[in-house]
Coordinates of C-alpha atoms in Angstrom, one line a residue:
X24 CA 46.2 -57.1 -67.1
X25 CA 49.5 -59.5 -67.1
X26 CA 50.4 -59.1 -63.8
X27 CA 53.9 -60.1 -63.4
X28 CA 54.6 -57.4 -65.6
X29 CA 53.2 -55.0 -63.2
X30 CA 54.9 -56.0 -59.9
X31 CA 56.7 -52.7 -59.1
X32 CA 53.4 -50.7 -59.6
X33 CA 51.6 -53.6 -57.4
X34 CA 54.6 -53.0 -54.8
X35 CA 53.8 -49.4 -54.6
X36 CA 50.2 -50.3 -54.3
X37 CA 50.5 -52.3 -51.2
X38 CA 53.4 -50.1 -49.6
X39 CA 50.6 -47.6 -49.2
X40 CA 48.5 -49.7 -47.9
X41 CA 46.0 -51.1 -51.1
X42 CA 44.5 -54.6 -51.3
X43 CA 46.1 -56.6 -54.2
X44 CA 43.2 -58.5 -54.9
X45 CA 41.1 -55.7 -55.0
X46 CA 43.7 -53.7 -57.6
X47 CA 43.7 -57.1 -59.6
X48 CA 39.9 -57.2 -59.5
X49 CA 39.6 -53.8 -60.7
X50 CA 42.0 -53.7 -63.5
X51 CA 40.8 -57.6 -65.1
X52 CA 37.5 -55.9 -64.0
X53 CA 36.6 -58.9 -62.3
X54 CA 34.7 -60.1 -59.5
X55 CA 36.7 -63.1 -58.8
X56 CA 40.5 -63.4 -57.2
X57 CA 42.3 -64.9 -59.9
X58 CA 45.1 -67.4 -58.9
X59 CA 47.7 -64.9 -60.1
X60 CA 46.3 -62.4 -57.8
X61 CA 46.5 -64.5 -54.8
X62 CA 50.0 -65.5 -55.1
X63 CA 51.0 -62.2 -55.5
X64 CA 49.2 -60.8 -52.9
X65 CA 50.8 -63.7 -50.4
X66 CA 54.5 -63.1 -51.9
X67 CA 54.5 -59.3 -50.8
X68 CA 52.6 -60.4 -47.4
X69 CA 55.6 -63.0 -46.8
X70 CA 57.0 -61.6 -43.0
X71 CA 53.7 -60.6 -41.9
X72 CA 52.7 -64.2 -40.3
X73 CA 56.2 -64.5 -38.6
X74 CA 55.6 -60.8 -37.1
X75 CA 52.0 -61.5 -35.9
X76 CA 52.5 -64.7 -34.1
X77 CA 55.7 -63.4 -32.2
X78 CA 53.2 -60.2 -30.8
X79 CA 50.3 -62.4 -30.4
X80 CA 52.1 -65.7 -29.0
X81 CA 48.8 -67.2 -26.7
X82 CA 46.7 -66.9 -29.5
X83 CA 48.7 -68.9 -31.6
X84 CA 49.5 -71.1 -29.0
X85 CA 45.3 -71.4 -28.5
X86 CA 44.4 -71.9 -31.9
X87 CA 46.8 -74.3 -32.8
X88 CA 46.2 -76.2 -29.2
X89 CA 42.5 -76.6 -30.2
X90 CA 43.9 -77.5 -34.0
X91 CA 45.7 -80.1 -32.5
X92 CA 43.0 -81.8 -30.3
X93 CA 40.7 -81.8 -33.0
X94 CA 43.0 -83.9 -34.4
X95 CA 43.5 -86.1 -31.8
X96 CA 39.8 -86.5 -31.3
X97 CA 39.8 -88.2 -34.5
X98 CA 43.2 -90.4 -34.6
X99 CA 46.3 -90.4 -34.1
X100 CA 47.9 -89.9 -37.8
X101 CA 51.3 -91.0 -39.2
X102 CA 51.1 -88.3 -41.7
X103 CA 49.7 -84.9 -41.7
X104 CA 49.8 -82.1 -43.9
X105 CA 48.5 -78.4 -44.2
X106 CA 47.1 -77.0 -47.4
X107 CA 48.0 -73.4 -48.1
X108 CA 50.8 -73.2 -44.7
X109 CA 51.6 -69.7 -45.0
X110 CA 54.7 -69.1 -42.7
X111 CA 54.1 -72.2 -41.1
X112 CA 52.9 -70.4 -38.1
X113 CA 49.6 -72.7 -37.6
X114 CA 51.6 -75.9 -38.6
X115 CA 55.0 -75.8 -36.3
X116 CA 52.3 -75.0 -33.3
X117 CA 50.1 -77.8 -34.6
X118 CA 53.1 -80.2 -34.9
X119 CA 54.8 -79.0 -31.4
X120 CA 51.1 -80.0 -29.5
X121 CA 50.7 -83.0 -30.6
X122 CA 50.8 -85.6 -28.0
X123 CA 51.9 -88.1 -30.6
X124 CA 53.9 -86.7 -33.4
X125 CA 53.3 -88.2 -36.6
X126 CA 56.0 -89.9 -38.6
X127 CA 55.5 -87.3 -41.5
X128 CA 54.6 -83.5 -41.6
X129 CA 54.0 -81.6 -45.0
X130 CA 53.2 -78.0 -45.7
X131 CA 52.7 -76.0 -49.3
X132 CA 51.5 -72.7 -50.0
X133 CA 51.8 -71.1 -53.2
X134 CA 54.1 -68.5 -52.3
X135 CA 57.8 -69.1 -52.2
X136 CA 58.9 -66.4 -50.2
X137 CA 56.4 -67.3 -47.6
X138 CA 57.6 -70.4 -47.9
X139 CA 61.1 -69.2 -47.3
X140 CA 59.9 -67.4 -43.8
X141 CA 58.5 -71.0 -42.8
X142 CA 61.5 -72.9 -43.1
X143 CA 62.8 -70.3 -40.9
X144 CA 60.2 -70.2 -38.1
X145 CA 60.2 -74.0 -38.1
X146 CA 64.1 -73.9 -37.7
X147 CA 63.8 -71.6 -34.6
X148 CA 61.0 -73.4 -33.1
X149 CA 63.1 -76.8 -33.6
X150 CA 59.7 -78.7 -34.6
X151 CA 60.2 -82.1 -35.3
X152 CA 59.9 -83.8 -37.1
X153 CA 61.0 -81.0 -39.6
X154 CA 58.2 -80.8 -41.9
X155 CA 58.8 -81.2 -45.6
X156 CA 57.7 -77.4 -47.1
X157 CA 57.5 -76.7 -50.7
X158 CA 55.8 -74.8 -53.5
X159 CA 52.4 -76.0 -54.4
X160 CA 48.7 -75.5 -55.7
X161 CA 45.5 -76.0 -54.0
X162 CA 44.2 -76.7 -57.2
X163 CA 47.0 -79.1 -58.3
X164 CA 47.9 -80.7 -55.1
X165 CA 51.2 -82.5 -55.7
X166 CA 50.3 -85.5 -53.2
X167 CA 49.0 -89.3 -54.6
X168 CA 45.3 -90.1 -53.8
X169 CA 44.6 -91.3 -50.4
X170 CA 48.1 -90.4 -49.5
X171 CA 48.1 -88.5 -46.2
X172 CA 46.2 -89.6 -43.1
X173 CA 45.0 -86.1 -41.7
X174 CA 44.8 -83.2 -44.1
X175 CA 43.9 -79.7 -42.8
X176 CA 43.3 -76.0 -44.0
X177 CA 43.8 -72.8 -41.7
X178 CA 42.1 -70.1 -44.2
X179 CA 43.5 -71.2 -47.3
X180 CA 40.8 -71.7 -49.7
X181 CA 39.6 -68.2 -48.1
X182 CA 40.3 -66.3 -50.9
X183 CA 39.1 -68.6 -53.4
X184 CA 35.7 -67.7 -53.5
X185 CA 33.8 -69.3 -56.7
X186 CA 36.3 -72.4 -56.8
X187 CA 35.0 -74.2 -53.1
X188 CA 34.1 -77.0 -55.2
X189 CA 37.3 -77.6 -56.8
X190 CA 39.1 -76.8 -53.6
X191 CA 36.8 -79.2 -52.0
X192 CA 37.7 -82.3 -54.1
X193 CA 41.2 -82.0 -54.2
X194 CA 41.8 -81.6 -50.5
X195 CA 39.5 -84.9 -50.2
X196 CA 41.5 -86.5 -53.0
X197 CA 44.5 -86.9 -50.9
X198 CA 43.3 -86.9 -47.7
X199 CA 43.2 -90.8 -46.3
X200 CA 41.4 -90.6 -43.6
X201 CA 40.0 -87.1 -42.6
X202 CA 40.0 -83.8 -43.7
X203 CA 39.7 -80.5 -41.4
X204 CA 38.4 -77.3 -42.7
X205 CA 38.8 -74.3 -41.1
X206 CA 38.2 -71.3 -43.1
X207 CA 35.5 -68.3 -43.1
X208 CA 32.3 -69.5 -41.5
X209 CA 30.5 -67.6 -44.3
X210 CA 26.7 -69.7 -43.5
X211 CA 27.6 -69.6 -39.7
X212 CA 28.2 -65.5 -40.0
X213 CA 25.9 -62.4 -39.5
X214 CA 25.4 -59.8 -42.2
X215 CA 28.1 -57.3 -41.6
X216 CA 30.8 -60.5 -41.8
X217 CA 29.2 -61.8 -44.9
X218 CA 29.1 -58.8 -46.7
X219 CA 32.9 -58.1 -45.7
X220 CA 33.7 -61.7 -47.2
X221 CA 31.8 -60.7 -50.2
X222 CA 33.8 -57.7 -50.7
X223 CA 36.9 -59.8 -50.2
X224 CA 35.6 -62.0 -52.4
X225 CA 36.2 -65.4 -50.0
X226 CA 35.0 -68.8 -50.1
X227 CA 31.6 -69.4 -49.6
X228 CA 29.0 -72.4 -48.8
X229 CA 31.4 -74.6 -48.5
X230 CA 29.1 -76.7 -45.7
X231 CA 26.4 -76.9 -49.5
X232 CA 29.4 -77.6 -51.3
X233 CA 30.7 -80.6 -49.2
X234 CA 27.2 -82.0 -49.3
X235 CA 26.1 -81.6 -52.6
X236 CA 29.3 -83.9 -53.4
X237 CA 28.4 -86.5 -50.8
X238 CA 31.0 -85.7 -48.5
X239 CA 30.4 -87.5 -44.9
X240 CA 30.2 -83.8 -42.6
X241 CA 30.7 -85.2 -39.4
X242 CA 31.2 -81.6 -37.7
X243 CA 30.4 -78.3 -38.8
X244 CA 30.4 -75.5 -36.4
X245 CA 31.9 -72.1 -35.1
X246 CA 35.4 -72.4 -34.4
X247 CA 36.7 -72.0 -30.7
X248 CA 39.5 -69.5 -31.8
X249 CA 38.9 -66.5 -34.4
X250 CA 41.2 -63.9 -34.9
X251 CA 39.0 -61.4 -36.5
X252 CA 34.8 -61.5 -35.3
X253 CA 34.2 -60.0 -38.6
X254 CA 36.0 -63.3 -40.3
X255 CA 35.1 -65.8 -38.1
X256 CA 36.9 -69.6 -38.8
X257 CA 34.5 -72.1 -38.9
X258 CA 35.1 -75.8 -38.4
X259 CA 34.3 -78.7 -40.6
X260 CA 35.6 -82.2 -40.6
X261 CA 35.2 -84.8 -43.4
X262 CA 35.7 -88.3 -42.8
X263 CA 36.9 -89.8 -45.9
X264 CA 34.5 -92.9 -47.2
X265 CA 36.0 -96.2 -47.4
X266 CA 39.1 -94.5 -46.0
X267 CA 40.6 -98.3 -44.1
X268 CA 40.6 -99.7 -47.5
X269 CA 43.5 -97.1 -48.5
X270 CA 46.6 -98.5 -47.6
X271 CA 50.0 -95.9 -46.3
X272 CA 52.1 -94.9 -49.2
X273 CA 55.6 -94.5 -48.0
X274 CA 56.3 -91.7 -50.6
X275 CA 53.3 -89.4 -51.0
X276 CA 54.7 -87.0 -53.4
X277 CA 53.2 -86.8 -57.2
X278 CA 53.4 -84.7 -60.5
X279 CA 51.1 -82.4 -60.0
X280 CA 49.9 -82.6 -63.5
X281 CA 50.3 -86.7 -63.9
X282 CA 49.6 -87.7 -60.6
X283 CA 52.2 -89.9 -61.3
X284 CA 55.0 -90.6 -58.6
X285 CA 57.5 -87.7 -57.7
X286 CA 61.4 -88.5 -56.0
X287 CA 64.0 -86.2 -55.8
X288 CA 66.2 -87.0 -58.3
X289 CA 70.0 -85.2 -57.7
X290 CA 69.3 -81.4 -57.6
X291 CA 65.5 -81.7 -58.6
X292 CA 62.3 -83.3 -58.6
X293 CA 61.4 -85.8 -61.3
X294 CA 58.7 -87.9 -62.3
X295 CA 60.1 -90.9 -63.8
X296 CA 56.8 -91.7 -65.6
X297 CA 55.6 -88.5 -66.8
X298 CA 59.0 -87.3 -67.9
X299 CA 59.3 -83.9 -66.4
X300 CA 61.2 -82.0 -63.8
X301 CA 60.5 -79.4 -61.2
X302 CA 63.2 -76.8 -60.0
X303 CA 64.1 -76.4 -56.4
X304 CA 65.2 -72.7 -55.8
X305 CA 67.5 -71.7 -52.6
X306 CA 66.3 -75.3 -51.1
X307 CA 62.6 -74.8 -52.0
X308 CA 61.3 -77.1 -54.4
X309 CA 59.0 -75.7 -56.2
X310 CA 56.0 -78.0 -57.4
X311 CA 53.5 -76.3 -59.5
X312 CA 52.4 -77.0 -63.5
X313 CA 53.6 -74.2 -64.3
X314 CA 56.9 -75.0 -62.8
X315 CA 57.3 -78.3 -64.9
X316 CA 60.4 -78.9 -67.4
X317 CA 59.9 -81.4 -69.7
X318 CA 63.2 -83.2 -69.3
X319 CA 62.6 -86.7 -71.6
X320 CA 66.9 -87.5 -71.2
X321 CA 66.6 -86.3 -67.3
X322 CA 68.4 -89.8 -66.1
X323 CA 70.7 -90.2 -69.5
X324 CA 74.2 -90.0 -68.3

């Protein structure tokens, strides 16, 4: 099934009210979400966010409140960034409660429309500082080892079910200090909430994950703040080893296929080292592999 050749039928799909993933599922006739899926499924969500946290603004506020003093409770970070943003919903609430702000605030999802609706919502909220939002991976996170202080997920590796340890690493690869799980609470759930999350097919055991790679869990518990009892968030905070051995990198950004250092270079992004460029589209730059140019003459004048 080459699903970006099927976009109008998926449309018509989810205008009726269908799951994505599960039409994806059924026609690969798998049992997993493939990555394709998920972005897809996001891109015709984009809007949805933005209209859920205007009708249910005290939740939001709540959630991203407790978010924000979990964070505190830890440090105070110069640099914090959410994995799989969304509409930015969760981060500009994050940002805005923050006793201290931090000097830097990221955000990617792998959606570039809903990417497009969270530069917006930040803009009307006025957060600041303005967090720098772009088009990115889970997978292929375009940051530099030990790059961000605090790095934090609000559902995102949710529909990644069979990848949690590959989610897992990379999130802790470019975390500095601490990272901040909150997704489905699968081992913390009752039977009708796992078998939903099955259905769904969501992350699991990510609590065995993190400890079967010798992560330091320092918390694991129910979250304070669920939207939906039958997908209740869970909380778990990693402490990065040997974290005050890493030193602050000023510029975070990397290839995300090289790893190697990423500036913005005129119109695009371009990594000097690796030779290849990534497109920025209507002010989004977008920073998957699958984005990358190979642009050997980039800087030739």
């Amino acid at each position: 099934m080459d699903i970006l050749r099927e976009l109008r039928k998926i449309e018509k799909w989810y205008r009726a009210g269908g799951n994505i993933n599960e039409y994806v599922r059924a026609g690969r006739n798998a049992e997993r979400n493939s990555a394709a899926s998920v972005l897809v499924s996001y891109d015709f969500q984009a809007g949805a966010y933005t209209e859920y946290a205007e009708r249910h603004p005290r939740y939001i506020r709540d959630y991203a409140g407790a978010i924000a003093k979990t964070i505190e409770a830890l440090e105070t970070p110069k640099s914090v960034l959410e994995i799989g943003a969304g509409e930015a919903t969760t981060l500009a609430n994050v940002v805005a409660r923050l006793k201290k702000r931090p000097d830097a605030v990221y955000g990617f999802d792998i959606s570039w429309s809903r990417i497009k609706f969270a530069k917006r919502y930040c803009r009307r909220l006025k957060v600041r500082p303005q967090p720098f939002l772009f088009v990115g991976d889970l997978f292929h996170a375009p940051f530099q080892s030990s790059s961000i202080d605090v790095v934090y997920t609000s559902h995102s590796i949710e529909p990644n079910g069979g990848k949690e340890r590959q989610a897992l690493l990379e999130s802790y690869r470019i975390c500095r200090n601490h990272l901040v799980l909150l997704e489905p609470a699968y081992e913390l759930a009752g039977a009708k909430a796992r078998k939903r999350m099955e259905k769904h097919g969501y992350a699991r055991n990510l609590y065995r994950t993190a400890k079967s790679l010798g992560f330091k869990v320092i918390e694991h518990r129910l979250f304070d703040y669920s939207a939906n009892p039958l997908n209740p968030t869970g909380l778990m905070i990693i402490e990065k080893k040997n974290a005050a051995n890493a030193k602050g990198i000023s510029n975070p950004l990397a290839c995300p296929i090289t790893k190697l250092p990423l500036l913005k270079a005129r119109s695009s992004f371009y990594c000097k080292e690796g030779m290849l460029a990534y497109p920025v589209v209507e002010g989004i730059p977008c920073l998957l592999p699958s984005h990358a140019v190979v642009a050997t003459h980039f800087l030739d004048r």
